[in-house]
Short mmCIF file of C-alpha atoms in Angstrom, two decimals:
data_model
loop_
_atom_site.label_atom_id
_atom_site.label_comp_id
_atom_site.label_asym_id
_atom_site.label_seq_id
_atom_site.Cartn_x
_atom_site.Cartn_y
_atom_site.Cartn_z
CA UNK Z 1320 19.13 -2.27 -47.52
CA UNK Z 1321 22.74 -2.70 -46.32
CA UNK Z 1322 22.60 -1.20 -42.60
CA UNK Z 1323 25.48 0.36 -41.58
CA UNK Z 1324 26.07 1.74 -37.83
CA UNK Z 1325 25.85 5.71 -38.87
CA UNK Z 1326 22.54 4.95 -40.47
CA UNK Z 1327 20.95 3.68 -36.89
CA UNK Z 1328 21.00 7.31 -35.71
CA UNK Z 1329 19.15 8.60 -38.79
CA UNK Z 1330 16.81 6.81 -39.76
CA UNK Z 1331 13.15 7.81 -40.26
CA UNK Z 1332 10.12 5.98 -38.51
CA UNK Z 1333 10.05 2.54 -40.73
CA UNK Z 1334 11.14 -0.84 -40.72
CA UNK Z 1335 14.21 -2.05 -42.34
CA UNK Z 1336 15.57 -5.34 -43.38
CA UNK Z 1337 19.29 -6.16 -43.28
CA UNK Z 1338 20.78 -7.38 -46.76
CA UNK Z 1339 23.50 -8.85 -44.64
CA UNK Z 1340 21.51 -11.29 -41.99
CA UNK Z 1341 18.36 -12.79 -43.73
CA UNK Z 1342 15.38 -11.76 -41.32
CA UNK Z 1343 17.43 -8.99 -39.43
CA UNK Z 1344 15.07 -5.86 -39.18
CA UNK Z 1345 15.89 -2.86 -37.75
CA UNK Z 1346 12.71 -0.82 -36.64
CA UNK Z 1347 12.51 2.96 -35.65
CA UNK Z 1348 9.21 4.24 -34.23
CA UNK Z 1349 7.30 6.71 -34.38
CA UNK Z 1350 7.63 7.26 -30.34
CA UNK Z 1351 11.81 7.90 -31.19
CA UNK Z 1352 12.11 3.85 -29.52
CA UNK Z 1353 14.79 1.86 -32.06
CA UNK Z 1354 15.39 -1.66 -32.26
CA UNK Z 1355 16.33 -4.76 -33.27
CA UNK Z 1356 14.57 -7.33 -34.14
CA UNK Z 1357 14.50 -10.92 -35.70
CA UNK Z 1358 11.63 -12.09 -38.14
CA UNK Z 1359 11.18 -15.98 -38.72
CA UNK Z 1360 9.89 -19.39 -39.95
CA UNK Z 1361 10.15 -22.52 -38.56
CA UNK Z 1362 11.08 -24.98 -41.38
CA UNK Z 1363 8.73 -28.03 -39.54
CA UNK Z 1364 6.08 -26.54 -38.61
CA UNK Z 1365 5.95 -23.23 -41.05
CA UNK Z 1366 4.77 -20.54 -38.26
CA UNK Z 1367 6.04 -17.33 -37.80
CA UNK Z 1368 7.76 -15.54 -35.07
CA UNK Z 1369 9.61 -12.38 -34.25
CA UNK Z 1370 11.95 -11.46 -31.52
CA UNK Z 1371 13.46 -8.43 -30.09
CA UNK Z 1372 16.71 -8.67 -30.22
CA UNK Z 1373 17.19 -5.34 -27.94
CA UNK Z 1374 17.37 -1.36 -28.07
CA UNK Z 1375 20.00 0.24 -30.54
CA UNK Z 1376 21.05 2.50 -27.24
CA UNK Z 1377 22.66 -1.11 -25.59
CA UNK Z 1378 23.46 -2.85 -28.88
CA UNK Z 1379 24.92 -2.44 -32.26
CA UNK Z 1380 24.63 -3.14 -35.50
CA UNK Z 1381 27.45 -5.46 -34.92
CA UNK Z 1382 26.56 -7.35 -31.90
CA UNK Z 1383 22.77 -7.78 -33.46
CA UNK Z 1384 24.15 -9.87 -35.80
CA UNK Z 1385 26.46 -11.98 -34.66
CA UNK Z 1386 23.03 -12.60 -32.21
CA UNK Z 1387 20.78 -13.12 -35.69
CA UNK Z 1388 23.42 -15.47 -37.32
CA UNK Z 1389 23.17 -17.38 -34.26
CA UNK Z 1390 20.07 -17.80 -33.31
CA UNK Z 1391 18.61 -18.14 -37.11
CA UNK Z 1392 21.55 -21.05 -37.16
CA UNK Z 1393 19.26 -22.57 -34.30
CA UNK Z 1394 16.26 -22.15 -36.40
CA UNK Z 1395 17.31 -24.26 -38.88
CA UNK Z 1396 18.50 -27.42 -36.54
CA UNK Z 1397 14.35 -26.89 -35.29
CA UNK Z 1398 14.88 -24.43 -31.96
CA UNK Z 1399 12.16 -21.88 -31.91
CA UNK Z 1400 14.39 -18.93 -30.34
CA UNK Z 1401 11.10 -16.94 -29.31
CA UNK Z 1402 9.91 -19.90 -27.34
CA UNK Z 1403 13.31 -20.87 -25.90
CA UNK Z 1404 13.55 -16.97 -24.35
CA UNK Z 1405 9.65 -17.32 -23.15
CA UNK Z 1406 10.45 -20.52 -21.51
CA UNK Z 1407 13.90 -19.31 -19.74
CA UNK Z 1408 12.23 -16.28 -18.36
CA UNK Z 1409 13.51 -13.35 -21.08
CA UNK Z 1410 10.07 -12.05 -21.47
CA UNK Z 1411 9.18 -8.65 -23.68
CA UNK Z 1412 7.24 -6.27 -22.05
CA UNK Z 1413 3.49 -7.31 -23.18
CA UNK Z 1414 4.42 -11.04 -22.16
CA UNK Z 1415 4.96 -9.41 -18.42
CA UNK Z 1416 2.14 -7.42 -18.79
CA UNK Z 1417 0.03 -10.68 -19.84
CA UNK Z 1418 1.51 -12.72 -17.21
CA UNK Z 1419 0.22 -10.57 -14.27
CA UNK Z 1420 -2.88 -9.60 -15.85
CA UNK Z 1421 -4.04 -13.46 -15.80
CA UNK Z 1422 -2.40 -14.23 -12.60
CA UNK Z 1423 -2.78 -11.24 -10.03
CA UNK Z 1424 -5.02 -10.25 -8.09
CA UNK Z 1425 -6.80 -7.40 -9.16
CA UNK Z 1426 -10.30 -6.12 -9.34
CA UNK Z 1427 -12.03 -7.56 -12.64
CA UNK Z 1428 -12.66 -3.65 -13.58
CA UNK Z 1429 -8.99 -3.01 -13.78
CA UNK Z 1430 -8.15 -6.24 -15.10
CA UNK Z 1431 -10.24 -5.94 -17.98
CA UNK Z 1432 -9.17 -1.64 -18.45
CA UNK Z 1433 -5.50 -2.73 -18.11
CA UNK Z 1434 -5.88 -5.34 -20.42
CA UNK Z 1435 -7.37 -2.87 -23.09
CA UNK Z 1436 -4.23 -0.74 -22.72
CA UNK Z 1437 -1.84 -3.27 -23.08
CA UNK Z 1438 -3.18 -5.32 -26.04
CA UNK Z 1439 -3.55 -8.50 -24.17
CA UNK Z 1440 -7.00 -10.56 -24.90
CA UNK Z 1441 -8.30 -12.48 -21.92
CA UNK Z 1442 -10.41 -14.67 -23.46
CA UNK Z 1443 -10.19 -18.25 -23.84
CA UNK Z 1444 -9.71 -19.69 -27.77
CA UNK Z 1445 -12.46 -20.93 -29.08
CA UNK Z 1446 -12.14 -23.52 -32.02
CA UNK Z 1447 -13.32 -22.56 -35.28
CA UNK Z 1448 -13.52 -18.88 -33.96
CA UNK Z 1449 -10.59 -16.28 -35.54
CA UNK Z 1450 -8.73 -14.54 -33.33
CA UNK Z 1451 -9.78 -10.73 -32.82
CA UNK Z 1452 -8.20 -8.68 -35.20
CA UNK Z 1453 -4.68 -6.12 -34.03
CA UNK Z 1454 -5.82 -2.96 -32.57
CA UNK Z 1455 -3.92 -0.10 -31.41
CA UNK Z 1456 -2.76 -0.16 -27.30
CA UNK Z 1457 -0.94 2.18 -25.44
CA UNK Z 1458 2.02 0.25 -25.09
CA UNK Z 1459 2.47 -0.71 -28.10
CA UNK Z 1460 5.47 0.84 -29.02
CA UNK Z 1461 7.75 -1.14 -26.56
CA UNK Z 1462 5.47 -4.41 -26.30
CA UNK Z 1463 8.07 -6.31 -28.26
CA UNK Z 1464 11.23 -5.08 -25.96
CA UNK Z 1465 13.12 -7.16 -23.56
CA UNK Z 1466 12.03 -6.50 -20.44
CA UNK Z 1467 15.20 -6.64 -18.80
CA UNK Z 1468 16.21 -4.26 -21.62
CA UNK Z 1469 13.53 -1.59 -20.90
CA UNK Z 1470 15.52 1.74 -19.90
CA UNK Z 1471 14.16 4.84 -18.21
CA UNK Z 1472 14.46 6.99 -21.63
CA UNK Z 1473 12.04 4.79 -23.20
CA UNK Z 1474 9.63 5.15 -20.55
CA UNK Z 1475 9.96 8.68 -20.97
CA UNK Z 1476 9.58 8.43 -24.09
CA UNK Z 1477 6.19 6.58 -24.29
CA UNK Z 1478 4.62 8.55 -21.15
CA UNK Z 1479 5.78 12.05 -23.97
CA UNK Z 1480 4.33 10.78 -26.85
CA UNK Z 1481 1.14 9.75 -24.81
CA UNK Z 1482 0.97 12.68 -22.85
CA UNK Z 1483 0.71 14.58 -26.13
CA UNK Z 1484 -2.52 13.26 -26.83
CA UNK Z 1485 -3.85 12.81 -23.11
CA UNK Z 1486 -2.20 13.44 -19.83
CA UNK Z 1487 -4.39 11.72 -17.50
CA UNK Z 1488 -3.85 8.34 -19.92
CA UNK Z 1489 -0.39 8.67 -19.97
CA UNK Z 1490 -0.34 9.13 -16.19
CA UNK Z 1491 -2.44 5.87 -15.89
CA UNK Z 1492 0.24 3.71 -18.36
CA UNK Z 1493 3.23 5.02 -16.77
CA UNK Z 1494 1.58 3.56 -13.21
CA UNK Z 1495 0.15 0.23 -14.48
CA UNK Z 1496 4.19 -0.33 -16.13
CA UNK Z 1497 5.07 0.63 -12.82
CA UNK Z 1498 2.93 -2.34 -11.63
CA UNK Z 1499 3.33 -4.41 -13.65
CA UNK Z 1500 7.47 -4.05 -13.26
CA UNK Z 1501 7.30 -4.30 -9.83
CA UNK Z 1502 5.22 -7.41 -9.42
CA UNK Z 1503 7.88 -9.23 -12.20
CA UNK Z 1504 10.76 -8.33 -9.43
CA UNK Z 1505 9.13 -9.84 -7.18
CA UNK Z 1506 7.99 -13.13 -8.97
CA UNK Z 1507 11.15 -13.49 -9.88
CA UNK Z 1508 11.11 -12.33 -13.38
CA UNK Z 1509 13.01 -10.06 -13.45
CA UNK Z 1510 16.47 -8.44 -11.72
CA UNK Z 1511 14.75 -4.67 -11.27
CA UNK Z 1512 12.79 -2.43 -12.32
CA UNK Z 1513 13.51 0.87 -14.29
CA UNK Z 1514 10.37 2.84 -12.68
CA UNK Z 1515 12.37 3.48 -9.36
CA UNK Z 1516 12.61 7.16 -8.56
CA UNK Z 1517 11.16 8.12 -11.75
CA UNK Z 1518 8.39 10.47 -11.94
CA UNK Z 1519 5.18 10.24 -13.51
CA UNK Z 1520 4.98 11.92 -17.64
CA UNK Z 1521 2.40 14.51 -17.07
CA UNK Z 1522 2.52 16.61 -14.21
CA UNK Z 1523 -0.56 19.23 -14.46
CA UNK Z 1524 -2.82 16.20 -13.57
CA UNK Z 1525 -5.52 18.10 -11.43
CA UNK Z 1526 -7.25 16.70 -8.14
CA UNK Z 1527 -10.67 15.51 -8.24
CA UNK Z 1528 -12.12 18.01 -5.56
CA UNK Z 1529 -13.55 19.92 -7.95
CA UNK Z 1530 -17.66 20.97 -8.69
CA UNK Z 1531 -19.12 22.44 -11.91
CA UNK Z 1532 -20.97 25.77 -11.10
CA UNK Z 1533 -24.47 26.55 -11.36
CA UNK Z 1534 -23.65 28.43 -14.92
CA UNK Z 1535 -21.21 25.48 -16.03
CA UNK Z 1536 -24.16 22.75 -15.49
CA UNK Z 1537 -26.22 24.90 -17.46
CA UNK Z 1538 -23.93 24.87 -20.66
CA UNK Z 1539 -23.27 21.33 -20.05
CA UNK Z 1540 -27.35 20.52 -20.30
CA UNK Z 1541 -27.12 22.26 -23.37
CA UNK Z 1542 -23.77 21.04 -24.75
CA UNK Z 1543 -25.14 17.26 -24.54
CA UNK Z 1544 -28.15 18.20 -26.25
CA UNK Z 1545 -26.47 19.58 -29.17
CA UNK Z 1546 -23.88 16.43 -29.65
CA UNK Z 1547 -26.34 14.20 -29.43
CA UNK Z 1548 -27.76 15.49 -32.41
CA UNK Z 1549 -24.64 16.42 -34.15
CA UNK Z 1550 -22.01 14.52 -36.04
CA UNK Z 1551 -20.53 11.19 -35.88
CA UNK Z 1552 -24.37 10.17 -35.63
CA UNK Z 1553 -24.98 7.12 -32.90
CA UNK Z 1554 -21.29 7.65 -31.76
CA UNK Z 1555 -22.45 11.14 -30.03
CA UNK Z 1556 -25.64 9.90 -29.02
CA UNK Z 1557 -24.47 7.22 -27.26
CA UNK Z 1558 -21.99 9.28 -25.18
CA UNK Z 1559 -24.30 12.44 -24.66
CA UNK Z 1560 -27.12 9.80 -23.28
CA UNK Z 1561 -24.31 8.26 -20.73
CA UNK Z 1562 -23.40 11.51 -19.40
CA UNK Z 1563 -26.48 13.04 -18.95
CA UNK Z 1564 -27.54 9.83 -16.91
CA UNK Z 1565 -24.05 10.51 -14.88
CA UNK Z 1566 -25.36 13.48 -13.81
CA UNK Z 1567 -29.17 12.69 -13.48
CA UNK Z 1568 -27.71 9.47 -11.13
CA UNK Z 1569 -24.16 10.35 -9.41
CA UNK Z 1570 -23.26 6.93 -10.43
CA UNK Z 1571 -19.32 6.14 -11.54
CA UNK Z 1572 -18.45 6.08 -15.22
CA UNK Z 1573 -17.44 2.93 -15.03
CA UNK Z 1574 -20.71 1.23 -13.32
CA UNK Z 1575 -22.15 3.56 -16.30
CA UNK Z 1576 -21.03 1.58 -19.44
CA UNK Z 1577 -21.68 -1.48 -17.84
CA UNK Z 1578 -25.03 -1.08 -17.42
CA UNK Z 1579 -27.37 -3.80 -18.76
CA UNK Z 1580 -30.91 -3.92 -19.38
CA UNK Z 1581 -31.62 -6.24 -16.98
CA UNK Z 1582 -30.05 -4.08 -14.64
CA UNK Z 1583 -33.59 -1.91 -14.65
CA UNK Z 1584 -36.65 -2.54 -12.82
CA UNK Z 1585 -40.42 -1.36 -12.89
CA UNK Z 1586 -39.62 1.58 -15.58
CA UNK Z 1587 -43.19 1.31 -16.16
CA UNK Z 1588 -44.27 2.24 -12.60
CA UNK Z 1589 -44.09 5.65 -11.57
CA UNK Z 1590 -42.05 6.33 -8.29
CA UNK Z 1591 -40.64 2.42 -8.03
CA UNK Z 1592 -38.35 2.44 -10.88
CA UNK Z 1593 -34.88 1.77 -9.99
CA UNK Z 1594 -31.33 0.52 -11.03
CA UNK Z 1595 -29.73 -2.40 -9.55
CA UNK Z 1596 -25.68 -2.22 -10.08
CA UNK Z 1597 -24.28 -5.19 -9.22
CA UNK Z 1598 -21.18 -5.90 -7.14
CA UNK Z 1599 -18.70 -6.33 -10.53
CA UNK Z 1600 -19.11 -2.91 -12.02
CA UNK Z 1601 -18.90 -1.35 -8.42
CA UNK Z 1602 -15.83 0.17 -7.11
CA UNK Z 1603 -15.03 -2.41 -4.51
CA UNK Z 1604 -11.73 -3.94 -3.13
CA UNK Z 1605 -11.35 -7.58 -4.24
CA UNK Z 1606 -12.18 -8.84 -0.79
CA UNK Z 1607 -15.46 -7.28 -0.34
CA UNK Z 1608 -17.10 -7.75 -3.67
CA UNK Z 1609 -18.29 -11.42 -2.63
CA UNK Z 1610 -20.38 -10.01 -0.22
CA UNK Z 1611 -21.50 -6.90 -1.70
CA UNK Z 1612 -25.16 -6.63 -2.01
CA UNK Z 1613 -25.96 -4.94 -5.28
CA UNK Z 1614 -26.23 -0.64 -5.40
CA UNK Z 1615 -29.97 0.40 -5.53
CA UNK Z 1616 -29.75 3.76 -7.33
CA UNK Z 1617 -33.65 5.01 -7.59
CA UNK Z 1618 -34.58 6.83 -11.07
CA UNK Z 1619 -36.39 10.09 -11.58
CA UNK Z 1620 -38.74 10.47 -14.11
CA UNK Z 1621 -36.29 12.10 -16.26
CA UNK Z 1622 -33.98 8.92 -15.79
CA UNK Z 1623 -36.42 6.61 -16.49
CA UNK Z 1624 -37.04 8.73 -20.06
CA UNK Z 1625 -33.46 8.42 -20.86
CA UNK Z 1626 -33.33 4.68 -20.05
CA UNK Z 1627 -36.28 3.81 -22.59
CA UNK Z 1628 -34.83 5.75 -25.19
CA UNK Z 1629 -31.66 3.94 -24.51
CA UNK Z 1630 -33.54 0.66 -24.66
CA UNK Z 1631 -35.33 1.91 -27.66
CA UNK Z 1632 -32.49 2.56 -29.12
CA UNK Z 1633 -30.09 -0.01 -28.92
CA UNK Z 1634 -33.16 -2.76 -29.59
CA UNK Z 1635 -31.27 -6.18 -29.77
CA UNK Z 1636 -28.64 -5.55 -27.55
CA UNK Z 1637 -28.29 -6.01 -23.68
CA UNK Z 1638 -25.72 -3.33 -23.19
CA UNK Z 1639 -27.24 0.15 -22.84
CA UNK Z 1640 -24.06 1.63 -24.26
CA UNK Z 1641 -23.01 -0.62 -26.93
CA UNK Z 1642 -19.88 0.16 -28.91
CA UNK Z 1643 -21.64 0.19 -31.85
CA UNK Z 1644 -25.69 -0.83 -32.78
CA UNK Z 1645 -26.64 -4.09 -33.66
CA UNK Z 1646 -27.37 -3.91 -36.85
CA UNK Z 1647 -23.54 -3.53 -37.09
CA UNK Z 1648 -22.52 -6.34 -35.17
CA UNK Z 1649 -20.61 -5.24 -32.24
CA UNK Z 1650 -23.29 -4.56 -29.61
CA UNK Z 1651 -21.90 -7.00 -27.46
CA UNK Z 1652 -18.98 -5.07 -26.83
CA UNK Z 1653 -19.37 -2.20 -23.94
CA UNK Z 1654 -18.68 1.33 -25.29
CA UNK Z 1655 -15.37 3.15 -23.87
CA UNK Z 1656 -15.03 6.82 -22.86
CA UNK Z 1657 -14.06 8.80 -26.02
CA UNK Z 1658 -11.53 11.37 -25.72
CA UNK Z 1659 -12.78 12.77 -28.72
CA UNK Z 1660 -16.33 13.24 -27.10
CA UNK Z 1661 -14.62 14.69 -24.21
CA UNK Z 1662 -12.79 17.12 -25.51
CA UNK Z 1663 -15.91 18.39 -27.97
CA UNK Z 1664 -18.20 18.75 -25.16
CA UNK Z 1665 -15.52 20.66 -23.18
CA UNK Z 1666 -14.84 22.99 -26.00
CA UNK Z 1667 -18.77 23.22 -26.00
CA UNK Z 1668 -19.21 24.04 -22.48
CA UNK Z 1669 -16.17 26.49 -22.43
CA UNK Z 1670 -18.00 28.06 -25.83
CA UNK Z 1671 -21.19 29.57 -23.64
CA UNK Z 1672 -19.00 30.93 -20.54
CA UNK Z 1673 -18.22 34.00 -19.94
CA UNK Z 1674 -14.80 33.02 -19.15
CA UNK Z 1675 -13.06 29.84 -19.04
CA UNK Z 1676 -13.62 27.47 -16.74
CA UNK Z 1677 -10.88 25.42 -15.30
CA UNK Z 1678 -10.05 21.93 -16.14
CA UNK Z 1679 -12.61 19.49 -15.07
CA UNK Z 1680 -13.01 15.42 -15.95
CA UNK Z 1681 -16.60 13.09 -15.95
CA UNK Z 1682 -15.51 12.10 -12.19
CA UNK Z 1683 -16.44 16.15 -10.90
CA UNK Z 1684 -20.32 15.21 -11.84
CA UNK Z 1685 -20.24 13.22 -8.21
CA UNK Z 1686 -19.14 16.23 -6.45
CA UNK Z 1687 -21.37 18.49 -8.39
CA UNK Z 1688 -24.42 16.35 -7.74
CA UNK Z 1689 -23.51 15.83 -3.91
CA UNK Z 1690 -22.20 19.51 -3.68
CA UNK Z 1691 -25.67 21.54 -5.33
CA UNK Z 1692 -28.17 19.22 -3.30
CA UNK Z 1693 -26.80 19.79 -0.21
CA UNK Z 1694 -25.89 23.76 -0.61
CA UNK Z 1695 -28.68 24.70 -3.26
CA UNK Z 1696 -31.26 21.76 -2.49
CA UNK Z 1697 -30.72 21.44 1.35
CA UNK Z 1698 -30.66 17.75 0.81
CA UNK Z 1699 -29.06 16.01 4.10
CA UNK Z 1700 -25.52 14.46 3.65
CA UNK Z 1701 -26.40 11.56 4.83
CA UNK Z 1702 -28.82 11.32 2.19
CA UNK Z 1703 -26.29 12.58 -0.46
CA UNK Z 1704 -23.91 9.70 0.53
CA UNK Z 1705 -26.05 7.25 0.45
CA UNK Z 1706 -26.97 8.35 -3.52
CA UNK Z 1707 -23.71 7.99 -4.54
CA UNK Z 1708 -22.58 4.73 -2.57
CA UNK Z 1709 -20.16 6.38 0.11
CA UNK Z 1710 -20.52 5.00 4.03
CA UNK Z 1711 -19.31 8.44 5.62
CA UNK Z 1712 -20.09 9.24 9.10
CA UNK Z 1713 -21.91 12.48 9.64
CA UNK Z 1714 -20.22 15.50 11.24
CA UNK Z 1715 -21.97 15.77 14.51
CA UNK Z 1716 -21.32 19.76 14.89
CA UNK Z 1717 -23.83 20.02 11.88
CA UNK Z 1718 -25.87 16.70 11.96
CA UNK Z 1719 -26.86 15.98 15.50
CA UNK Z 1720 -25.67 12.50 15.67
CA UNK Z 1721 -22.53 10.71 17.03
CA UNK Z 1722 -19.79 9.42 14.92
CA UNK Z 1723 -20.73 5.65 15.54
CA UNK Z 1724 -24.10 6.42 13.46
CA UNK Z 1725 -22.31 6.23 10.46
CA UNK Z 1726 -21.14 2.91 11.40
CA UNK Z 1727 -24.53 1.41 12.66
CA UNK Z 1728 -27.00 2.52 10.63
CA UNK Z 1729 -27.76 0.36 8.14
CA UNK Z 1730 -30.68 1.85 6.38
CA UNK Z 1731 -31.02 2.90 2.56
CA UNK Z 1732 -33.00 5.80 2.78
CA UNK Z 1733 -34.49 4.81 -0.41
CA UNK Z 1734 -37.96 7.09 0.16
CA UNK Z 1735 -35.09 10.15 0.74
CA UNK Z 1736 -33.07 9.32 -2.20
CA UNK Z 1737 -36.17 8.63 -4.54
CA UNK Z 1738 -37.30 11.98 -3.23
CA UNK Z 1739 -33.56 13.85 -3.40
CA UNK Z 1740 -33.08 12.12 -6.92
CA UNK Z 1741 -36.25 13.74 -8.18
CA UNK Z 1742 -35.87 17.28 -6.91
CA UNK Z 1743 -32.07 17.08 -8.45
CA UNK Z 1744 -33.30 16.26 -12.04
CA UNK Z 1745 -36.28 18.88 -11.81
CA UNK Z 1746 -33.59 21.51 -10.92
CA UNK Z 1747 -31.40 20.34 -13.68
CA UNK Z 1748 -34.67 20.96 -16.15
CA UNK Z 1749 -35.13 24.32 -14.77
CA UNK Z 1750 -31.62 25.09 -15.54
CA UNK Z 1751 -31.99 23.11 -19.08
CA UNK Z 1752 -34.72 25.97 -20.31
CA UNK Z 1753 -33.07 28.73 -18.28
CA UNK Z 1754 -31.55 31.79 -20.42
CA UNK Z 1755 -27.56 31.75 -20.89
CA UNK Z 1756 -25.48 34.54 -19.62
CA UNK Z 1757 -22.98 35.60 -22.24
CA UNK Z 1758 -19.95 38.29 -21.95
#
């Protein structure tokens, strides 16, 4: 169509070509972001590229191109203008983002989460292999900008339209940007960065110190049940299973999904069975992981059910929680946390209280687990610590014992947890077949 400068402003979501400059696009999203960008082939070599020219809010219909004339002028004397601007440092957004993602260092958790978001694959080509096929990632919508062009509104603008769907993910983009901004000032990448001063999208993020009550574990028991019966088939099964064994275990979410078969010892023998995490899918700062020894977490009977069934029923795979079964192919790939699943077994839970509860996320089962063995249970602190993987020195008002135990002693309690673990999950039962209290 022949763009004019009025029709910039108006434009619905789309993509359109100018009639004027041949491979001159102008693209409005669905996010409000609005751009211009250049679409081309290289006459030697016959690849395609596309660059970002920059945001209609710094450039005009004018100015993008006299840019297009010149740079497709280039094309056709054999520069690549794509690779020229990668090579003198004008990176878009997702080339910063997969810049510091393969060279900083971060944990190989946050690495591999981050990269997720920002639709950057890690791994190595293989020959002969086809590259994964395009998926949706959170930034997305301004992985193609400039980012030297990146202005605050369009980081509003993301963190809004993300926010919209989740507020804890949009909270969790807007600070790896942040990072990822940050670290490209200080390589040298960029001049600086557009996150100073501004505030994070989503401000009724809630803190963690939070525990479910006795009546909210009890619709929870029965919530899982239910959805892993109900629709979407192996899709709720999978997730129901994973957070039942969060709760049975205190273990993290993330050590959760990353859980391998081989990870699980003497299932077969009562009161030795156990769960070995390793240092990788713990929740340890870079410099300690090499040393780590691996997280013993010991299994109660009702564990050790949930396991086989698990290993029943994911027969062919090594992940626990595949993404999908193997007869489909993709049990290779670990499962993520659904925000689908989430938010049905929240509107579950909040279905058999007598009012509603307030907002809670998979993190409160630690507290809930640490918080109803020591006040319900009577289960020592120490003990309770040492289930989930904390080092915290005892209070000695209430413990007997000097601040500098917490620092010296060095056992695992592993009879007390085995013991601790098994009274938990028999409570949990007695609560599973307990009657519900409605209003």
């Amino acid at each position: 169509m022949k763009l004019t400068q009025p029709d910039i402003a108006k434009l619905e979501p789309g993509e359109y070509r100018d009639d004027e400059i041949r491979g001159l696009l102008f693209r409005v999203r669905e996010t409000g972001l609005r751009s211009f960008e250049l679409r081309y082939t290289l006459p030697s070599t016959g690849e395609r590229d596309r660059l970002t020219l920059g945001s209609s809010d710094v450039m005009t219909l004018k100015q993008a191109r006299e840019k297009a004339r010149t740079l497709m002028g280039g094309v056709w004397t054999g520069s690549d203008p794509a690779k020229e601007l990668r090579r003198t440092g004008g990176i878009t957004v997702g080339q910063l983002a997969a810049k510091y993602l393969r060279s900083a260092k971060i944990s190989e958790k946050t690495r591999k989460e981050w990269a997720r978001m920002s639709g950057v694959n890690l791994r190595p080509p293989v020959e002969g292999e086809s590259p994964p096929a395009p998926r949706k990632f959170d930034i997305e919508p301004i992985a193609h900008l400039e980012a030297a062009m990146l202005r605050r509104h369009h980081i509003r603008d993301l963190g809004e339209a993300i926010a919209a769907r989740s507020g804890y993910v949009a909270n969790r983009v807007f600070q790896m940007l942040r990072r990822y901004f940050s670290w490209g000032v200080a390589q040298g990448h960029l001049e600086a960065s557009p996150f100073v001063s501004l505030e994070k999208p989503f401000d009724g993020e809630k803190t963690r110190d939070r525990y479910l009550s006795v009546d909210e574990v009890r619709a929870l028991l029965v919530s899982l049940q239910k959805l892993s019966k109900g629709e979407r088939g192996h899709f709720g099964e999978n997730f129901a299973a994973a957070t039942e064994l969060l709760l049975l275990t205190g273990v993290r979410r993330e050590s959760m999904i990353e859980a391998r078969k081989s990870d699980f010892f003497h299932l077969d023998h009562e009161g030795a069975a156990e769960w070995r995490i390793r240092p990788p899918h713990l929740k340890l700062r870079e410099r300690k992981r090499a040393k780590a020894k691996n997280h013993v977490v010991p299994l109660s009977r009702q564990a050790v059910a949930l396991v086989k069934l698990r290993i029943e029923a994911t027969k062919g795979a090594e992940i626990l929680f595949p993404r999908s079964m193997p007869s489909r192919g993709s049990a290779k790939a670990t499962a993520w946390w659904s925000s689908w699943f989430m938010r049905k077994l929240k509107r579950n839970v909040a279905e058999r209280l007598v009012t509603k509860p307030e907002p809670w996320a998979l993190h409160c089962l630690r507290a809930t687990l640490t918080t109803h063995m020591e006040e319900t249970l009577g289960i020592p602190a120490t003990i309770t610590d040492a289930i989930i993987g904390h080092k915290t020195a005892p209070i000695p008002d209430e413990v007997g014992l000097s601040v500098a135990h917490g620092v010296y002693s060095l056992g695992e309690h592993m009879k007390a947890r085995r013991e601790a673990l098994q009274n938990w999950a028999d409570w949990l039962d007695s609560l599973r077949w307990a009657p519900m209290r409605r209003g």
